[in-house]
Structures are given as C-alpha cells and as structure tokens.
Short mmCIF file of C-alpha atoms in Angstrom, two decimals:
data_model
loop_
_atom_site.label_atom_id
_atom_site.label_comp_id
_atom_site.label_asym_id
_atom_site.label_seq_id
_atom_site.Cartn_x
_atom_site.Cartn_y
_atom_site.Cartn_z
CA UNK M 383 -17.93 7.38 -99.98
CA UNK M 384 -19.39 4.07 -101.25
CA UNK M 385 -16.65 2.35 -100.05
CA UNK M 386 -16.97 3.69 -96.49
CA UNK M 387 -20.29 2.27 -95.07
CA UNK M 388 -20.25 -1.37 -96.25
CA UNK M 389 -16.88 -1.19 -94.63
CA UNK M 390 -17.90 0.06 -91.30
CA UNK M 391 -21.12 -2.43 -91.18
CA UNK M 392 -18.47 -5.12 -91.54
CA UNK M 393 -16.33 -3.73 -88.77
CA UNK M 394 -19.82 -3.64 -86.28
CA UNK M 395 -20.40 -7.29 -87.80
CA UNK M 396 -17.18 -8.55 -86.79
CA UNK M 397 -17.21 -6.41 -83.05
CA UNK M 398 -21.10 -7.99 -82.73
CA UNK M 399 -19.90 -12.12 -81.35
CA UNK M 400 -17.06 -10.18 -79.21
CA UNK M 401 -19.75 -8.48 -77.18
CA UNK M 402 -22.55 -11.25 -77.04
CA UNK M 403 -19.37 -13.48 -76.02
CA UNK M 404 -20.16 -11.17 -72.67
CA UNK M 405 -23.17 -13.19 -71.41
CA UNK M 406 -21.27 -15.91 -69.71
CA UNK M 407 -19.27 -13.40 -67.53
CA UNK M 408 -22.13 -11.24 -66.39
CA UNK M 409 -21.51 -11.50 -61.97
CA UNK M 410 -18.15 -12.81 -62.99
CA UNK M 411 -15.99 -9.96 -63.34
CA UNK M 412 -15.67 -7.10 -61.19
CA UNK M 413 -14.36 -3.75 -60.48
CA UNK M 414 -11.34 -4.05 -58.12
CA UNK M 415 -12.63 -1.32 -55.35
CA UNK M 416 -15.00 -4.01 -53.94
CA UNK M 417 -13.95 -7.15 -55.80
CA UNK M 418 -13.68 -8.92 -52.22
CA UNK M 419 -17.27 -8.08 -51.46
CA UNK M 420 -18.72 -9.07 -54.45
CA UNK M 421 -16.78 -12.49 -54.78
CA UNK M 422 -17.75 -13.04 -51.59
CA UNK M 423 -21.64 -12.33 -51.86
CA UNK M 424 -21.71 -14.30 -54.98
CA UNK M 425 -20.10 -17.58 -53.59
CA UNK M 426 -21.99 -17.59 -50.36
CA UNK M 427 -25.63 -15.83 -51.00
CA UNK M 428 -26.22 -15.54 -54.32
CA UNK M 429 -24.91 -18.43 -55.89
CA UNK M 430 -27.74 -19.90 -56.68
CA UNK M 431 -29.05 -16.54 -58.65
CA UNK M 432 -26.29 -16.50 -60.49
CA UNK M 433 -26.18 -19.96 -61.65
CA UNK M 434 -30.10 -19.63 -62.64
CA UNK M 435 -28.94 -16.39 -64.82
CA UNK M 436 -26.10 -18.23 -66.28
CA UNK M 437 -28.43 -21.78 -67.22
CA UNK M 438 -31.07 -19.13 -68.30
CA UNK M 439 -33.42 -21.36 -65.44
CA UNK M 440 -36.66 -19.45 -65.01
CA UNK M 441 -38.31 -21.68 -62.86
CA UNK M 442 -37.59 -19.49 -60.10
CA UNK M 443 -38.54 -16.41 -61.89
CA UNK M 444 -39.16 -14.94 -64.73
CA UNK M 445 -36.24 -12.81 -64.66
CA UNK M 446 -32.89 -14.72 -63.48
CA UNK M 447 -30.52 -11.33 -64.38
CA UNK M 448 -32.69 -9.25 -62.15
CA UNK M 449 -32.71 -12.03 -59.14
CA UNK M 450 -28.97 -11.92 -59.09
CA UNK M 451 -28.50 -8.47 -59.39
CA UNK M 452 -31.36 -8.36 -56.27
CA UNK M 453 -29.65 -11.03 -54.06
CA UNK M 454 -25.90 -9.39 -54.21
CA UNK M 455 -27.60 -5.50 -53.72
CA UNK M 456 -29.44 -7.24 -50.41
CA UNK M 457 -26.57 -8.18 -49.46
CA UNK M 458 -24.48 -4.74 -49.45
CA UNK M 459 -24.21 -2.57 -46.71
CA UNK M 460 -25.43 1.41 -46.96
CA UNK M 461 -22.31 2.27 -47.59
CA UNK M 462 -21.37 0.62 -50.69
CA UNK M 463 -25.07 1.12 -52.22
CA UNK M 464 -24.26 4.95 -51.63
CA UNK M 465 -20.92 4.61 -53.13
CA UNK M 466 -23.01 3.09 -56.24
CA UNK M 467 -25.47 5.72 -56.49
CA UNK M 468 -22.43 7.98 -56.39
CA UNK M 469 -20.53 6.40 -59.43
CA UNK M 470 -24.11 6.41 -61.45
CA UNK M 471 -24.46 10.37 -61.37
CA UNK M 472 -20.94 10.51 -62.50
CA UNK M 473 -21.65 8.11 -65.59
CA UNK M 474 -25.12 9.67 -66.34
CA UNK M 475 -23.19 12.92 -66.80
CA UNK M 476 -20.72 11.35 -69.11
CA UNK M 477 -22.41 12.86 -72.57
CA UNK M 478 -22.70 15.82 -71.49
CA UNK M 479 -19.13 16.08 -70.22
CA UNK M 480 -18.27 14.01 -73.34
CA UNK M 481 -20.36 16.47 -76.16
CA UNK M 482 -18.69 19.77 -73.82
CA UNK M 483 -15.11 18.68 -75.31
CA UNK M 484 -16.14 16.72 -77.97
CA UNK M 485 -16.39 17.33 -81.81
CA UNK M 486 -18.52 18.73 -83.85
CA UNK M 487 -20.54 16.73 -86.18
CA UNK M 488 -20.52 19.38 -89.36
CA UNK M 489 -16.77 19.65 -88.56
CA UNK M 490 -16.36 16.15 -89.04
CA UNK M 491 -18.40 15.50 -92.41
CA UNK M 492 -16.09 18.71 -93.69
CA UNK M 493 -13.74 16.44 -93.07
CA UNK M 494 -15.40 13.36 -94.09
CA UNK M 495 -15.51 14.85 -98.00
CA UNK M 496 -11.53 14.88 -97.86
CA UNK M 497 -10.62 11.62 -95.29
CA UNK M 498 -14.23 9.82 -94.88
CA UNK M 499 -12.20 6.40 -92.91
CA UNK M 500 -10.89 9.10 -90.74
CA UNK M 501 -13.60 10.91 -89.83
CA UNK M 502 -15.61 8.13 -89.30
CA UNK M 503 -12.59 6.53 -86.69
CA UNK M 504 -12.55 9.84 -84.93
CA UNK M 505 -17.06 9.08 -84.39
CA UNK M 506 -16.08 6.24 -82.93
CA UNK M 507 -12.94 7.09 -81.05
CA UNK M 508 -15.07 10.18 -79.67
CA UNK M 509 -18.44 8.56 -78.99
CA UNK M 510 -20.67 11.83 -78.26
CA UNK M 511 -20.28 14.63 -80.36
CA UNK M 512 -21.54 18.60 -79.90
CA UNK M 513 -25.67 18.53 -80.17
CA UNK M 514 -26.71 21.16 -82.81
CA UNK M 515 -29.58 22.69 -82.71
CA UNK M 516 -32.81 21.31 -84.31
CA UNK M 517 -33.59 23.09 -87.47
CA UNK M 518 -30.44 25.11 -87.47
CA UNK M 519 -28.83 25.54 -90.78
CA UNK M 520 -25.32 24.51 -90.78
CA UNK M 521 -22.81 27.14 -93.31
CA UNK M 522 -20.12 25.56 -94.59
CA UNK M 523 -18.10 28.29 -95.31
CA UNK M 524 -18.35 29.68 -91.92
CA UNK M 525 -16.51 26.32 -91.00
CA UNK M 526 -13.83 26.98 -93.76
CA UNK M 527 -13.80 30.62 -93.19
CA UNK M 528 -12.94 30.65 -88.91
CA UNK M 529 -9.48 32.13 -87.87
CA UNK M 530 -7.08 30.02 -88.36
CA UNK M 531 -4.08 28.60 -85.59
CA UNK M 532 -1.19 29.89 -86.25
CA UNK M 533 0.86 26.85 -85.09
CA UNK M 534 -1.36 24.93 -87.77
CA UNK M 535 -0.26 27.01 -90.48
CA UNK M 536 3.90 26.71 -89.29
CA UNK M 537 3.19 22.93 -88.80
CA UNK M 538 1.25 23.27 -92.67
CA UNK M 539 4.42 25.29 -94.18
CA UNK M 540 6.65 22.38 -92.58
CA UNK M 541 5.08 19.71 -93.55
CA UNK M 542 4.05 20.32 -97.29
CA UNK M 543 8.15 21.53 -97.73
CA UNK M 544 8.88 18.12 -96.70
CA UNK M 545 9.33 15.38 -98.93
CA UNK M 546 6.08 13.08 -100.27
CA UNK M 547 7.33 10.59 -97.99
CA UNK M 548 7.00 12.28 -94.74
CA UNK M 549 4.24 13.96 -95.61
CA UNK M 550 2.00 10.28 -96.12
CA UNK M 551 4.14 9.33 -92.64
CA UNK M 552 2.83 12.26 -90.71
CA UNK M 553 -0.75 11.23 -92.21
CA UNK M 554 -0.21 7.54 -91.19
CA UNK M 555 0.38 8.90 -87.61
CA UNK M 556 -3.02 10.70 -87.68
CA UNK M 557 -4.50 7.49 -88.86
CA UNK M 558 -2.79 5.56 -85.51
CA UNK M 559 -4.15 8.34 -83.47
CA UNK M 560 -7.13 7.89 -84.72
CA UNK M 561 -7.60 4.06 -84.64
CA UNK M 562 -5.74 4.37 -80.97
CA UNK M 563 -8.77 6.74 -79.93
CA UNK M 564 -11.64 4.28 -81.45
CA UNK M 565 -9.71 1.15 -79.80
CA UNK M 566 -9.61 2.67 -76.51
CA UNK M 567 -13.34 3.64 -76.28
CA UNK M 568 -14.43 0.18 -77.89
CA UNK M 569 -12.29 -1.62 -74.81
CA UNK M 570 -13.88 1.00 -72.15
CA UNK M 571 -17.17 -0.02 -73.46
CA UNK M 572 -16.76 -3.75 -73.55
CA UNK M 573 -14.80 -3.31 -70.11
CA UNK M 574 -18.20 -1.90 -68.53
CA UNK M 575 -20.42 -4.03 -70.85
CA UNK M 576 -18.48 -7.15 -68.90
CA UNK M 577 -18.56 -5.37 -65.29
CA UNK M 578 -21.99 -4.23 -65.17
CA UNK M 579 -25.72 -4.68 -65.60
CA UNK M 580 -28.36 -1.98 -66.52
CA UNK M 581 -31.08 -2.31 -64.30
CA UNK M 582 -34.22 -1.64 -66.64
CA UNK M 583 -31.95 -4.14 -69.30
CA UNK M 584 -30.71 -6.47 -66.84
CA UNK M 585 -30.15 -9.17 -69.86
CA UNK M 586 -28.34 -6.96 -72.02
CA UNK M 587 -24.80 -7.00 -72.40
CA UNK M 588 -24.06 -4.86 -74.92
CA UNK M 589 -25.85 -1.67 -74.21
CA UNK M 590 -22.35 0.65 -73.50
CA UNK M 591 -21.08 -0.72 -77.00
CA UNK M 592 -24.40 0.31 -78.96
CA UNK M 593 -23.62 3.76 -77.22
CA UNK M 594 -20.42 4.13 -78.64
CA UNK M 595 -21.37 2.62 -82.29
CA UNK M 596 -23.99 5.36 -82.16
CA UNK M 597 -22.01 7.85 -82.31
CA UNK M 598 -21.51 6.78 -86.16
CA UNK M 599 -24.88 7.50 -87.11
CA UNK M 600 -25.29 11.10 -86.61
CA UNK M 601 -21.56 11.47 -88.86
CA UNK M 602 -23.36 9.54 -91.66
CA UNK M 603 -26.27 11.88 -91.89
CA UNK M 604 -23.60 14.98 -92.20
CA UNK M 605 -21.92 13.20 -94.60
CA UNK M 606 -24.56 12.90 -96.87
CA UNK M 607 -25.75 16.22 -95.94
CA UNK M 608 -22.30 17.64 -97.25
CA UNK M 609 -21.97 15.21 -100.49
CA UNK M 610 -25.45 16.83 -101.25
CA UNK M 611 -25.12 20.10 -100.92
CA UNK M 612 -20.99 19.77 -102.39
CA UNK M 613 -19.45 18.24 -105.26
CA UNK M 614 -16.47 17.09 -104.06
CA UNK M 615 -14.39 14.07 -104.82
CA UNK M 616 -13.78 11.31 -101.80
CA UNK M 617 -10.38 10.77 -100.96
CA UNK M 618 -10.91 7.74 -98.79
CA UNK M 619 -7.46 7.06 -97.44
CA UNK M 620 -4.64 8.93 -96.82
CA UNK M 621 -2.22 7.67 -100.03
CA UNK M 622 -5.11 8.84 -102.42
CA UNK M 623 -4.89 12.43 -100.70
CA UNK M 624 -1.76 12.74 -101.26
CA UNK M 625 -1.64 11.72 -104.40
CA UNK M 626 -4.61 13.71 -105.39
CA UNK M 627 -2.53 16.69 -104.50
CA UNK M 628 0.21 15.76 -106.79
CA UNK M 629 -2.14 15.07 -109.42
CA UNK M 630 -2.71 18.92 -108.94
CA UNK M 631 0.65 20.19 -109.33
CA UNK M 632 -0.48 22.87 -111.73
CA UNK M 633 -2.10 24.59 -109.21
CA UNK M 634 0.29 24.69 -106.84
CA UNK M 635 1.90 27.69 -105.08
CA UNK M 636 5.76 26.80 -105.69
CA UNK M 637 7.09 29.34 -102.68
CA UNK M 638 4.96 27.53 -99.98
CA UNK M 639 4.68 24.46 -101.44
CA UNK M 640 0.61 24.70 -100.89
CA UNK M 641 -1.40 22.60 -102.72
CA UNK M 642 -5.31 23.49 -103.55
CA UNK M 643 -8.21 21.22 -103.12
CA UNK M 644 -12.04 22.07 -104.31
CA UNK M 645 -13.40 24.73 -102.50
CA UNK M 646 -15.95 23.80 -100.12
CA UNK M 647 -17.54 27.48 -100.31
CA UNK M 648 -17.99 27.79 -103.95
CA UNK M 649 -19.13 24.36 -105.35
CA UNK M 650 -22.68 24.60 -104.15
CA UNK M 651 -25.06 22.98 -106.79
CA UNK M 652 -28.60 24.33 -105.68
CA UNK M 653 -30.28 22.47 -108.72
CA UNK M 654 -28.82 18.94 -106.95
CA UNK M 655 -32.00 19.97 -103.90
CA UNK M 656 -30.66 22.09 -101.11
CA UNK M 657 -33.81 21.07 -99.45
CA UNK M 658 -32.58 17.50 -99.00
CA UNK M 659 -29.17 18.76 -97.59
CA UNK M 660 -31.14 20.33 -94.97
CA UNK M 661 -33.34 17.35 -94.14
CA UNK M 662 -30.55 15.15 -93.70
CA UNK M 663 -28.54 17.55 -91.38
CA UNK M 664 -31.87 17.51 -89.24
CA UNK M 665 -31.73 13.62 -89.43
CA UNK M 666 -27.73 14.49 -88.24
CA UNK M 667 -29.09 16.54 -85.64
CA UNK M 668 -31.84 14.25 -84.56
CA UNK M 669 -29.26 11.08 -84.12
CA UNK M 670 -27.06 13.04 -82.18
CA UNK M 671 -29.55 14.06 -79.37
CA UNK M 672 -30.94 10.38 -79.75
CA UNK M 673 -27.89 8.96 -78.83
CA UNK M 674 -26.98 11.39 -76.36
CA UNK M 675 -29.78 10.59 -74.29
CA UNK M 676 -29.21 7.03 -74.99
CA UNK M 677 -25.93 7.11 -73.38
CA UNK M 678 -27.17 9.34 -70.59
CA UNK M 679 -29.88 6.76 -69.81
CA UNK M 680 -27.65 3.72 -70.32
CA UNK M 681 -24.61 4.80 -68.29
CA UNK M 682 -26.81 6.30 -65.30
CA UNK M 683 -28.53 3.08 -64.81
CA UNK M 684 -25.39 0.81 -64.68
CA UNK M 685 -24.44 -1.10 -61.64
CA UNK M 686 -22.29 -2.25 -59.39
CA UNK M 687 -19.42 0.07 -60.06
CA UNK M 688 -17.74 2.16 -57.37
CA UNK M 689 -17.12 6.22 -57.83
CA UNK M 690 -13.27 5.33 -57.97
CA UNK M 691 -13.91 2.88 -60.25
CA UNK M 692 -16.06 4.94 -62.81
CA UNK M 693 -14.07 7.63 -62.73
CA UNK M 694 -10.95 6.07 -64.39
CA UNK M 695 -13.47 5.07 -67.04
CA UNK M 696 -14.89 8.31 -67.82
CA UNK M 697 -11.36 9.72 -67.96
CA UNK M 698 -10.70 7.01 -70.91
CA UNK M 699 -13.89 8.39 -73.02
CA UNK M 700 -12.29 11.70 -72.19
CA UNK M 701 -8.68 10.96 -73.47
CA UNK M 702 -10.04 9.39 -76.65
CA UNK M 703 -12.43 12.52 -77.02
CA UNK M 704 -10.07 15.26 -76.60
CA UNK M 705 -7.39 13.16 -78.78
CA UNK M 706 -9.81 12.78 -81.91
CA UNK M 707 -11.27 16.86 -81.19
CA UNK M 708 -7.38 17.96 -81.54
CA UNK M 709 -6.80 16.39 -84.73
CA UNK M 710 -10.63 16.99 -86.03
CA UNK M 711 -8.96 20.84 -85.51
CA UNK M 712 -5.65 20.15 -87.24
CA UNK M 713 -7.21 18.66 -90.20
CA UNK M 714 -9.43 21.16 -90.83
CA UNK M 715 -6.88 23.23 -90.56
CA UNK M 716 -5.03 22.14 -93.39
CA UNK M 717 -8.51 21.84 -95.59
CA UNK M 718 -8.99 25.86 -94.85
CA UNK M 719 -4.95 26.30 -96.11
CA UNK M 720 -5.69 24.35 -99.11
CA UNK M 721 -9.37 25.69 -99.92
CA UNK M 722 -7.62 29.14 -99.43
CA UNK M 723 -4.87 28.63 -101.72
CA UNK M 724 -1.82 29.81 -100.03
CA UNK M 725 -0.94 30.73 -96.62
CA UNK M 726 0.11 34.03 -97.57
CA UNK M 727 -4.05 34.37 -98.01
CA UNK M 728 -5.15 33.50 -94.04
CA UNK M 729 -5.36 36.16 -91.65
CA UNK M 730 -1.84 37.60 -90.44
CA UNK M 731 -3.71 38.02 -87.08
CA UNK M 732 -5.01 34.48 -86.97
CA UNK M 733 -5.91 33.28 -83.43
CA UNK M 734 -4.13 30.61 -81.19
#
C-alpha cells in the first residue's frame, strides 16, 4: 500500500494545471440546447462583464464572475431560467442517485488489500459511494461470507482452468474497465467545470473535479481501516496477483484449479488496536457523507445548463458507477472463492 498514495497524489498533481487551465473559458463554452442564446447575450449585452471577468478588472466591482453571470441571467427569458432551475434539481440529486447504485466503501478496501490501484480507479471512476452509518461497525467476514453468484463461480472455474496467460489478460481487461470508468467521470467533471459557474463560487473552476477526487478519500480511510484490523499482503497490480497465486501452488486445489489467498476472516490481530480500526472506518464514514453533501451542494448550485443538457451528464456518472459496482461484485467474488478454498465449499444454492 505504500506505493499507492504517493502515486495517486501525483496523478491529482498532474490533473491540477488541466483544470485551472479552465479559467480562460469560463462564458466561453456552452451547452448546445441554448448555445445560440448564450453566444448571443454574451456578444451583445454582456460583453463587457465578461471581458472584466476574464482581465480579472474590478474596477467595476468587486466581483467580475458574479457580474457576468448577472448580466447574461437578466438577459434570459422565464422560460429558459425555469429550464435552469429544472436541470439544478436534477444535478443536486446526483449523489444520491449516484450512492443508490454505487459501491460500497468496505467492499472496496476488501478489495483494496488484494488490488489497492484498482480499487482506488473504481473511487474515482464511481465518484459517490454507499454512506454507512456513523458508528456502525463494519464485519469483514460478513462481506466474505454473503451468497455467492453463481455465474461468478462458472466464470471463476473458467477462468483459473485457463492458462496464466489469459488469466493476467482477463485481469488487464478489468484494469481498462476500470481506468475507462475513472476517465469518463474525470472528462464529465472537467466538461461541467468548463460549462458552468457555481453561484456561491462564482470564481471557481474546479469545484465538480474536487467532487469526484473526493470520492478517494473516504476509500483511503477503509483501507487503512482493513490493513489495521488484517494482516494481509498488498498485491498492488494485477501481474503480482497472479503471480502470488503461483507462488502458492502448494495450496492449490488441483480438480478446480482454485488457488487460496489469506483469509480475511481469520487473520484478525486484536493486539495490533482494534480500537484504531474502528476510528478510522468512522473517519471512512465521515468523508463519505462529507463529500456527499459536497457534491449535492456543488452540483445543485451550477448554472447555466439546460434539463436536456444535464441529463446526458448524469447518465455518464451513472455508466461509470454501475460499470466500476459490477466489477467491485466480480472481484469480490473471486476473493470469497479463494478465501474459501474451493468452489466445491460455497453454497450449492448460491443466489443470482
């Protein structure tokens, strides 16, 4: 795991001068539903606004974002500033549709102690996660221990008869999956970073992409939580998994080519301070209803952006959330096989 956060910092470093780049195109770009009505506004009334906000002139006032913004709502018609108020109830109740489908973040650092770079792609590719409850305790082996699918454990027995090859090629494709989901909620944030304005931020352009960066922090704390509480080796990458498993031939079950890994329910060490385990899944817990009503806040105060044109956007966070939840499920998955020893050992009734 000490390879995983300086890692990620340097990925945020390197996304940082992408999204201040933004300031210059503030009332430049626009959603295509009323693109004519904007371009027109700004050329003819508010010209003059927007050239203050761009020079950063406050003579005029002391807030040159919020005097264009002003000068092209003015100059709107009812109907398009209903349309707008429209779009922002749909965006405010992103998180919450968002955290309905999205994963959870115990699920995740359960993950995290077998594929941390993955786990932390799907955080990102799936911005708002399930909100546990304050306080609650969080039982790993109740995550290990849930039915389990029974077209994960014929796609399991497939793939761990297959050769060593196909077996890191099927991971690599998780891996694209994964990075595909993170891309395409990075570029929906920047795309409404670009578009919009907040209107208690009005000079920030990067509020949408500290949302979705966010949704790191709470995965951390679970992490940590689950390092604490587990001994477990990090397997960082998907080559080292594999070759972990090899490195554990002894153990394997020859007729379905099943390989174990630690068990996650029997390597508690409650000398190591179970007490801090539980401290930092609060922390997990508290960073995952602080960003949730971050986002809330954030995306029901953006404007000007049509109903039609939101919706397309909150279908993208959607995508990449229901993309990284289906292989947060497969994964664990094949962790429960493995813990478990041999697929002989899950429940013959195991649930769809």
């Amino acid at each position: 795991m000490s390879n995983t956060f300086p890692s990620t910092f340097l990925s945020i470093s390197l996304w940082a001068p992408v999204v201040s780049a933004l300031q210059g195109e503030k009332f430049t770009l626009w959603f295509p539903t009323h693109e004519y009505h904007w371009l027109e506004v700004a050329q003819q009334n508010c010209s003059l606004q927007i050239s203050d906000y761009h020079e950063n002139n406050r003579e005029r006032t002391a807030s040159p974002c919020a005097a264009a913004l002003d000068c092209l709502l003015e100059n709107s018609s009812e109907s398009i500033k209903s349309n707008l108020a429209g779009s922002q109830v749909l965006l405010g109740l992103t998180p919450s549709i968002l955290a309905y489908v999205g994963s959870d973040m115990a699920e995740l650092a359960v993950l995290a102690t077998q594929r941390p770079y993955l786990a932390l792609l799907m955080s990102i590719g799936a911005p708002t996660q399930q909100v546990r409850q304050i306080l609650s305790s969080v039982d790993v082996a109740e995550i290990i221990n849930k039915p389990s699918s029974g077209v994960a454990r014929m796609y399991f027995g497939w793939l761990w008869n297959l050769p060593t090859v196909y077996q890191r090629l099927a991971a690599a494709a998780t891996y694209a999956l994964a990075i595909g989901a993170m891309i395409n909620s990075v570029q929906g944030a920047i795309y409404l970073d670009a578009r919009t304005v907040v209107g208690f931020r009005c000079n920030a352009v990067y509020l949408v992409s500290v949302w979705v960066l966010l949704g790191i922090t709470p995965t951390i704390f679970a992490i940590a939580a689950i390092r604490q509480r587990h001994c477990l080796p990090s397997l960082a990458s998907f080559a080292q998994f594999v070759e972990y498993s090899d490195a554990r031939a002894p153990q394997e079950d020859k007729e379905d080519g099943l390989t174990l890994v630690p068990s996650l329910t029997g390597s508690t060490d409650e000398s190591r301070g179970k007490w801090i385990s539980n401290l930092l899944f609060l922390l997990a817990s508290l960073a995952a209803l602080v960003q949730f009503v971050y986002g809330t806040a954030i995306l029901s105060a953006l404007t000007p952006i049509s109903f039609m044109d939101a919706l397309p956007v909150v279908m993208r966070f959607a995508v990449s959330n229901v993309v990284c939840r289906a292989l947060l499920l497969l994964e664990l998955e094949g962790i429960r096989i493995r813990v478990h020893g041999s697929l002989r050992l899950m429940d013959d009734e195991a649930k769809f």
